[in-house]
GROMACS .gro file of C-alpha atoms in nm:
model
  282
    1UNK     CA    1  -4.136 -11.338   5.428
    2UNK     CA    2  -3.834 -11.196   5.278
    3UNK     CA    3  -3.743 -11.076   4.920
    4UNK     CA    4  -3.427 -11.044   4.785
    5UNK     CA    5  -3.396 -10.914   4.415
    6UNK     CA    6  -3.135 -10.990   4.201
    7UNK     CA    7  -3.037 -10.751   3.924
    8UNK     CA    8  -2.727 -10.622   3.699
    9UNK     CA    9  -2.620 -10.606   3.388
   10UNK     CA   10  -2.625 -10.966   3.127
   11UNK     CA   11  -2.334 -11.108   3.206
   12UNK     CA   12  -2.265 -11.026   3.523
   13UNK     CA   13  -2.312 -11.349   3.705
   14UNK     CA   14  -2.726 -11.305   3.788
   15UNK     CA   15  -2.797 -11.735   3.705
   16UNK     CA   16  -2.487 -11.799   3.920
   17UNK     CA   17  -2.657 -11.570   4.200
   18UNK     CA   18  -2.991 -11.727   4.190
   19UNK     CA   19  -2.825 -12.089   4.184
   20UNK     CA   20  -2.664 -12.011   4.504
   21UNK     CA   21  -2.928 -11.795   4.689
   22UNK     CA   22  -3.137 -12.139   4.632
   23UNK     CA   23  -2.871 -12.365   4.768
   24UNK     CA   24  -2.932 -12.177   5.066
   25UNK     CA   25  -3.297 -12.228   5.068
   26UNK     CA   26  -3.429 -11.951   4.889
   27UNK     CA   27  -3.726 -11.968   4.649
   28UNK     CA   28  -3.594 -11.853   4.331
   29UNK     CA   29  -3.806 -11.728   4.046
   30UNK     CA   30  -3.612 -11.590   3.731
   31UNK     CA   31  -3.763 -11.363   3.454
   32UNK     CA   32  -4.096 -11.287   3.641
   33UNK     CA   33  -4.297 -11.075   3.449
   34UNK     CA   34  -4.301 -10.694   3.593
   35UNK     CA   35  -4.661 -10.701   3.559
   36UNK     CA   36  -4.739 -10.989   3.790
   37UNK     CA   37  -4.427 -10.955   4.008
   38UNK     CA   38  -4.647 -10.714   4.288
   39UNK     CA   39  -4.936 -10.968   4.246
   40UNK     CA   40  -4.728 -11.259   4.308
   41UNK     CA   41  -4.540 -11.192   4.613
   42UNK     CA   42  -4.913 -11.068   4.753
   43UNK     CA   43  -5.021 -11.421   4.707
   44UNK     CA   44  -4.659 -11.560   4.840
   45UNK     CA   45  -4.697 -11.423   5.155
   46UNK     CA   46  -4.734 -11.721   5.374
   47UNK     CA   47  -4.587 -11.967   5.117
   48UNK     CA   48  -4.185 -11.917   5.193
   49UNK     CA   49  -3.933 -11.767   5.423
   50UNK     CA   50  -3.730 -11.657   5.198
   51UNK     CA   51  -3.783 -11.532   4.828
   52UNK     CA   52  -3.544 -11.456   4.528
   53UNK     CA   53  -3.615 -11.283   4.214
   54UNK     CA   54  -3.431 -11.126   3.941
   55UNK     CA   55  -3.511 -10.798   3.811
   56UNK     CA   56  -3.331 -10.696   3.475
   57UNK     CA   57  -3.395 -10.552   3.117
   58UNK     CA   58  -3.578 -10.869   3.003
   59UNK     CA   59  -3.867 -10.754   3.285
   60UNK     CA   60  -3.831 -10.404   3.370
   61UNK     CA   61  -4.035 -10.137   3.196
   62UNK     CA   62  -3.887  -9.926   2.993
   63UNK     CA   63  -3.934  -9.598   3.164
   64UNK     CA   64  -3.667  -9.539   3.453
   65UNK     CA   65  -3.866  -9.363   3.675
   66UNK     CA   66  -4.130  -9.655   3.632
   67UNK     CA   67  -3.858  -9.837   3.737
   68UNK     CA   68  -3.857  -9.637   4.071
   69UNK     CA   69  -4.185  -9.615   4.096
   70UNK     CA   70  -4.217 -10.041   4.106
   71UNK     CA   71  -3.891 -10.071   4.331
   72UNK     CA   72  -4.056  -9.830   4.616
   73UNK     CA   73  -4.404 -10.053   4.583
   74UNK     CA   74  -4.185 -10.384   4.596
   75UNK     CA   75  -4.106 -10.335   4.938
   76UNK     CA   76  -4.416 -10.181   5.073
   77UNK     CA   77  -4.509 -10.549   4.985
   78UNK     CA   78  -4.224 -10.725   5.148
   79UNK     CA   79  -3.863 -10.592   5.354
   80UNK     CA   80  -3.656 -10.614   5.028
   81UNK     CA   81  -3.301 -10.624   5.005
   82UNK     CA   82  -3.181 -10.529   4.613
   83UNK     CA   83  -2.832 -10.723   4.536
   84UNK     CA   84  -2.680 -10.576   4.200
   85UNK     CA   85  -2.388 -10.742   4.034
   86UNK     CA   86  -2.192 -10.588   3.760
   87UNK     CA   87  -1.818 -10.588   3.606
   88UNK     CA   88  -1.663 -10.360   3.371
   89UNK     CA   89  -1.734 -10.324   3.027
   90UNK     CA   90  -1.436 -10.522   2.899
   91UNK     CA   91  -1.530 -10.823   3.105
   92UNK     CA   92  -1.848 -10.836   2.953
   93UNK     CA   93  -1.716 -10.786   2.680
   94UNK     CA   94  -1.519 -11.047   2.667
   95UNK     CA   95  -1.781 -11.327   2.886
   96UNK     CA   96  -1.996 -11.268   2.581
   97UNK     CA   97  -1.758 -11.343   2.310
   98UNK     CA   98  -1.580 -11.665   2.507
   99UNK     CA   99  -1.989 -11.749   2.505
  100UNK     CA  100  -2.087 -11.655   2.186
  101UNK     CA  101  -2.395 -11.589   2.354
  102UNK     CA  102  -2.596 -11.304   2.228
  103UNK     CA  103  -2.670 -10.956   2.405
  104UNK     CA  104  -3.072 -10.921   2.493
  105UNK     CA  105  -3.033 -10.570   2.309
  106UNK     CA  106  -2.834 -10.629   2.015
  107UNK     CA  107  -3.122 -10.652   1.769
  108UNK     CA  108  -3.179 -10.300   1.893
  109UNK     CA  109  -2.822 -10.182   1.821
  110UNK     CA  110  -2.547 -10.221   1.608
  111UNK     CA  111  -2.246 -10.354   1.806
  112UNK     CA  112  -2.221 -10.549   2.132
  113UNK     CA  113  -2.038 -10.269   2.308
  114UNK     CA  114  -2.371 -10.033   2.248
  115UNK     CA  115  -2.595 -10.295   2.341
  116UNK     CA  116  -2.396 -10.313   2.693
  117UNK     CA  117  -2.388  -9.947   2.765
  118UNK     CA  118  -2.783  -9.920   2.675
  119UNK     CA  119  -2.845 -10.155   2.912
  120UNK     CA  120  -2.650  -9.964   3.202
  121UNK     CA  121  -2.895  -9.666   3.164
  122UNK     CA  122  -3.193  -9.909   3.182
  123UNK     CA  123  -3.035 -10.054   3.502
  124UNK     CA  124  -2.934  -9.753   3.654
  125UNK     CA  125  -3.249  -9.694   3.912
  126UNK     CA  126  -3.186 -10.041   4.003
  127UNK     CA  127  -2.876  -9.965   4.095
  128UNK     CA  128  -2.967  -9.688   4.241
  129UNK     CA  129  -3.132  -9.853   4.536
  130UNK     CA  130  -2.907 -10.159   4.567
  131UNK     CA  131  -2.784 -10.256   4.955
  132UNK     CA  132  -2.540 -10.470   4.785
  133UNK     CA  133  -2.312 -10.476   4.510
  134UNK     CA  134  -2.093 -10.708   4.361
  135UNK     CA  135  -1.836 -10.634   4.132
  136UNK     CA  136  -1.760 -10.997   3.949
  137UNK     CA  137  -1.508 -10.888   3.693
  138UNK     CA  138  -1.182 -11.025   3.866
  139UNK     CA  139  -1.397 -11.369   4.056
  140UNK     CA  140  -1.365 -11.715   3.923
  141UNK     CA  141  -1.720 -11.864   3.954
  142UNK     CA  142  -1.593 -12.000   4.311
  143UNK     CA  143  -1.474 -11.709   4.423
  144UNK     CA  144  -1.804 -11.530   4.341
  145UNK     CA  145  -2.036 -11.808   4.531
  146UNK     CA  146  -1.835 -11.794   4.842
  147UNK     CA  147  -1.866 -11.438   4.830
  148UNK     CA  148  -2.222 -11.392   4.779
  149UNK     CA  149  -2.268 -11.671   4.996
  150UNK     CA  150  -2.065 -11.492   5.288
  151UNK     CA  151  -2.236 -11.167   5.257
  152UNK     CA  152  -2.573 -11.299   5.257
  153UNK     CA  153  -2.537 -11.610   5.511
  154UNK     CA  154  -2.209 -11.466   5.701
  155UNK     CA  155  -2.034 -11.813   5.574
  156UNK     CA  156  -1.837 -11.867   5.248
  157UNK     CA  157  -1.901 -12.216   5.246
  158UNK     CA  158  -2.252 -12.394   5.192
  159UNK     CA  159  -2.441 -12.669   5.372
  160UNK     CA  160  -2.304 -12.963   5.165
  161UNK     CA  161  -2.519 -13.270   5.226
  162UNK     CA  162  -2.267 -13.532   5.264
  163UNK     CA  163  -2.488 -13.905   5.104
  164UNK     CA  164  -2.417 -14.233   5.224
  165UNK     CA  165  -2.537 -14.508   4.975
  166UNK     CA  166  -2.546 -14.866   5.036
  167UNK     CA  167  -2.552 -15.048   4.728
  168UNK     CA  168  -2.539 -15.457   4.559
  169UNK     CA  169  -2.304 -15.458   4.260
  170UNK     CA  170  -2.562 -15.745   4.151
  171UNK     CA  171  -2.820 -15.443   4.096
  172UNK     CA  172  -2.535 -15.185   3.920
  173UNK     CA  173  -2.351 -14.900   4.076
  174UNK     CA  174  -2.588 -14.604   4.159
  175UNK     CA  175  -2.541 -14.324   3.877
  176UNK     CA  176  -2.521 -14.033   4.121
  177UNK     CA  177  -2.250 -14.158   4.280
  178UNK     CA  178  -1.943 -13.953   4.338
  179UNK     CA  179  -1.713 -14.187   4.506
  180UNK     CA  180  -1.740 -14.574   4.507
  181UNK     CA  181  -1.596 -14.797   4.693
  182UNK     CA  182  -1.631 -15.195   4.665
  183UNK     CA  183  -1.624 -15.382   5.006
  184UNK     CA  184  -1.666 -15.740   4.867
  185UNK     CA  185  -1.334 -15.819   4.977
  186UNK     CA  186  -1.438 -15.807   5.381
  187UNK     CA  187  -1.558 -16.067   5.524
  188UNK     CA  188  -1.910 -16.197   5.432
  189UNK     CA  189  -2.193 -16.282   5.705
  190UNK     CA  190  -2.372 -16.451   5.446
  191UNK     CA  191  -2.156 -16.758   5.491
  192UNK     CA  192  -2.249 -16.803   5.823
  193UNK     CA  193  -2.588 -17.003   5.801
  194UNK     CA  194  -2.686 -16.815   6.143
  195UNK     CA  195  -2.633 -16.487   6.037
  196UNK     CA  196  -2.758 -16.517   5.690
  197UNK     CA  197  -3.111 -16.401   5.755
  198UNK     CA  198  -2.999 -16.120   5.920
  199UNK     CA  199  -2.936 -15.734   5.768
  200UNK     CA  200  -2.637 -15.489   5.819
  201UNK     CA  201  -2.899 -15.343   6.055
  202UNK     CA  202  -2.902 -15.612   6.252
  203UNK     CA  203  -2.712 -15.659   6.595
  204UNK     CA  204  -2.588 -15.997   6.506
  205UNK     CA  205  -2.437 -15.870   6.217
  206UNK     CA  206  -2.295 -15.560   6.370
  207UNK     CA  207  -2.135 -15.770   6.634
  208UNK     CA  208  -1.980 -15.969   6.373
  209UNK     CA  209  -1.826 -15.681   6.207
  210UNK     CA  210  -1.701 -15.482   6.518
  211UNK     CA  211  -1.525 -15.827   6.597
  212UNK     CA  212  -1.338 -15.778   6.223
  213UNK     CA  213  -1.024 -15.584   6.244
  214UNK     CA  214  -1.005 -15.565   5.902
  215UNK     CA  215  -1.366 -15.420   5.868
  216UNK     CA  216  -1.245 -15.159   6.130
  217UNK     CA  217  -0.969 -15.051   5.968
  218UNK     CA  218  -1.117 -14.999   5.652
  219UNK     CA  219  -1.392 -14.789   5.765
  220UNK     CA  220  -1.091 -14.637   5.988
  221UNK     CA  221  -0.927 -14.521   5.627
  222UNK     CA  222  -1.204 -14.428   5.454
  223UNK     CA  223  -1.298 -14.187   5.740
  224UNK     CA  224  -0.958 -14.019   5.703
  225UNK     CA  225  -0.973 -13.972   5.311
  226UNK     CA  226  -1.314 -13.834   5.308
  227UNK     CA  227  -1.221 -13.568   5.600
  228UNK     CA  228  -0.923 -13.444   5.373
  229UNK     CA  229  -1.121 -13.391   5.075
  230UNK     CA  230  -1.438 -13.296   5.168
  231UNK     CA  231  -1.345 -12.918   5.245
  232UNK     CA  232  -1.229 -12.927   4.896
  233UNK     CA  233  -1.531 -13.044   4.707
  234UNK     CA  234  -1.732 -12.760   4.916
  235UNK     CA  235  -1.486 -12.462   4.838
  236UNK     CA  236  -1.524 -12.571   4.463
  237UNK     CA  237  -1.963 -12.495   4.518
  238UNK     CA  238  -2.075 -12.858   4.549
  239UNK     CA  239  -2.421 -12.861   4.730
  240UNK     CA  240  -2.419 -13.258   4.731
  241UNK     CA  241  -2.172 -13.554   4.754
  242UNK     CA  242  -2.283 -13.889   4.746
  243UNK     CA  243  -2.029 -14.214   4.866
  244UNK     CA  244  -2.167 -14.554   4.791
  245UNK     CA  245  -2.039 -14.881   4.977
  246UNK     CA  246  -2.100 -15.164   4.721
  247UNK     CA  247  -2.120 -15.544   4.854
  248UNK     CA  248  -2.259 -15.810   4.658
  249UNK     CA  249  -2.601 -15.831   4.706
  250UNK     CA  250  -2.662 -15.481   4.868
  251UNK     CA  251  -2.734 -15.650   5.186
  252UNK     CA  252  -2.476 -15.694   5.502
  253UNK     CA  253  -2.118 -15.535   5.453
  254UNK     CA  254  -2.213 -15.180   5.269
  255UNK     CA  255  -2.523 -15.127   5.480
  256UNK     CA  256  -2.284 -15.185   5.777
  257UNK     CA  257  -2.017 -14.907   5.651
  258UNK     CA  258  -2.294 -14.699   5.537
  259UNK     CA  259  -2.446 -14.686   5.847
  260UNK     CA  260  -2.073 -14.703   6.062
  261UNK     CA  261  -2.013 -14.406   5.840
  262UNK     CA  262  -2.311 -14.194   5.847
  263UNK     CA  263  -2.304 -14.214   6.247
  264UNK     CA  264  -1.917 -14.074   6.245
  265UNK     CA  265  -1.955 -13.776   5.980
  266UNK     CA  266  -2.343 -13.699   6.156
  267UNK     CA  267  -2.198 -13.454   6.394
  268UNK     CA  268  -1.994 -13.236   6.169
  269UNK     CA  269  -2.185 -13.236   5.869
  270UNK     CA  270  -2.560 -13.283   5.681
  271UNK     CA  271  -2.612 -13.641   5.682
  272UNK     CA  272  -2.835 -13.821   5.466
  273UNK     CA  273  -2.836 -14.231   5.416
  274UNK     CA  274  -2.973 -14.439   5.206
  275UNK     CA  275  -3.009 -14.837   5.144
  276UNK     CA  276  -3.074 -14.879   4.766
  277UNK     CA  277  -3.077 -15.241   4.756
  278UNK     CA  278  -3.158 -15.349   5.077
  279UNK     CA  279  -3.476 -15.464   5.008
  280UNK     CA  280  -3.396 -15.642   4.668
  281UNK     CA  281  -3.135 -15.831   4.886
  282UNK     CA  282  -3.321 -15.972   5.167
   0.00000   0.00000   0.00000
């Protein structure tokens, strides 16, 4: 097992960290209690790979050199790599009041701008140790994912599971869809009494579609689109995209594409498919 702690100052992009450290399969745990944080990775030992944790002012002690003391015991426990991300004062500045959140410490002091320097001092062993930091004061939300994501995977670019959903507009359109596309304009094996009983899964209706040119070219098109715009869903931090083929009844024609699809993107990307209403249909 591996630890990775995640610390800086508020406002500094530590939620936006964690989100993406789990994307890539980390266990994430935020605002763990100092005083069962040394317990709890004792007893996580054989329960993940890889672990995340953040480690601020909401959970530190107050004391910097217990501060020390816990980071040096931390990774007795477990190999520990300490990512800090910060940004200058003005950009917190300013990420708090484009919030209107409120600072952790500003029922302890008068303005925001004290609040923000107290907590530097109460980060500053943290700091300290770090193996990595990120400065996120001139990063977009993108740019700060892919770069996080890069130095901690060696790629900018996450693992996108790419869905195909076969779907019966009878039944509604699936609400997680992203992109949906109607197919009840191909032609329909359910008009042909001898293919009727028969499933998009089923040879007899696959040879009946690879004999449609019209079938082919469609899935031809929709191949084409979805290459060009994938990349550009991932660069914007999308972990999952979901395409569902609608037919009538859920049944022949979008399990067909589904599956036609699914087999083409399977080599280049994370492929997951699905039937919603196959069952319903048949």
């Amino acid at each position: 097992m591996k630890l990775t702690v995640v610390s800086g100052r508020s406002g500094s992009g530590k939620s936006v960290a964690l989100r993406v450290l789990e994307d890539l399969g980390y266990y994430c745990v935020d605002n763990l209690p100092v005083d069962l944080l040394t317990s709890w990775l004792t007893r996580q030992q054989n329960q993940h790979q890889q672990i995340a944790v953040s480690l601020d002012m909401r959970n530190l002690p107050d004391d910097p050199e217990q501060v020390a003391q816990l980071l040096t015991l931390i990774k007795t426990i477990v190999p520990t790599r300490i990512i800090f991300l910060d940004a200058d004062d003005a950009v917190l500045l300013r990420r708090y009041s484009e919030t209107r959140r409120r600072h952790p410490l500003t029922q302890a002091h008068a303005t925001l701008a004290e609040a923000v320097d107290a907590e530097s001092a109460m980060l500053a062993p943290v700091r300290e140790q770090a193996d990595l930091f990120l400065d996120t004061g001139a990063m977009t939300i993108y740019q700060f994912s892919a770069t996080l994501r890069e130095r901690v995977s060696g790629s900018p670019s996450s693992s996108m599971v790419l869905i195909f959903e076969s779907f019966g507009f009878k039944h509604g359109i699936p609400n997680d869809a992203d992109f949906v596309f109607d197919v009840r304009f191909l032609p329909n094996p359910y008009w042909h009494p001898e293919l009727r009983g028969y499933t998009g899964n089923d040879q007899p209706v696959i040879d009946f579609f690879n004999s449609q040119p019209t079938v082919s070219a469609f899935i031809e098109q929709l191949q084409v689109m979805l290459s060009k715009w994938l990349p550009q869903l991932q660069e914007n931090d999308r972990s999952y995209v979901t395409v569902a083929i609608g037919c009538t009844g859920g049944c022949h024609r979008s399990v067909f594409i589904a599956n036609t699809l699914a087999e083409l993107f399977r080599g280049e990307r994370e492929v997951q498919l699905r039937h919603r209403n196959l069952e319903d249909s048949h």
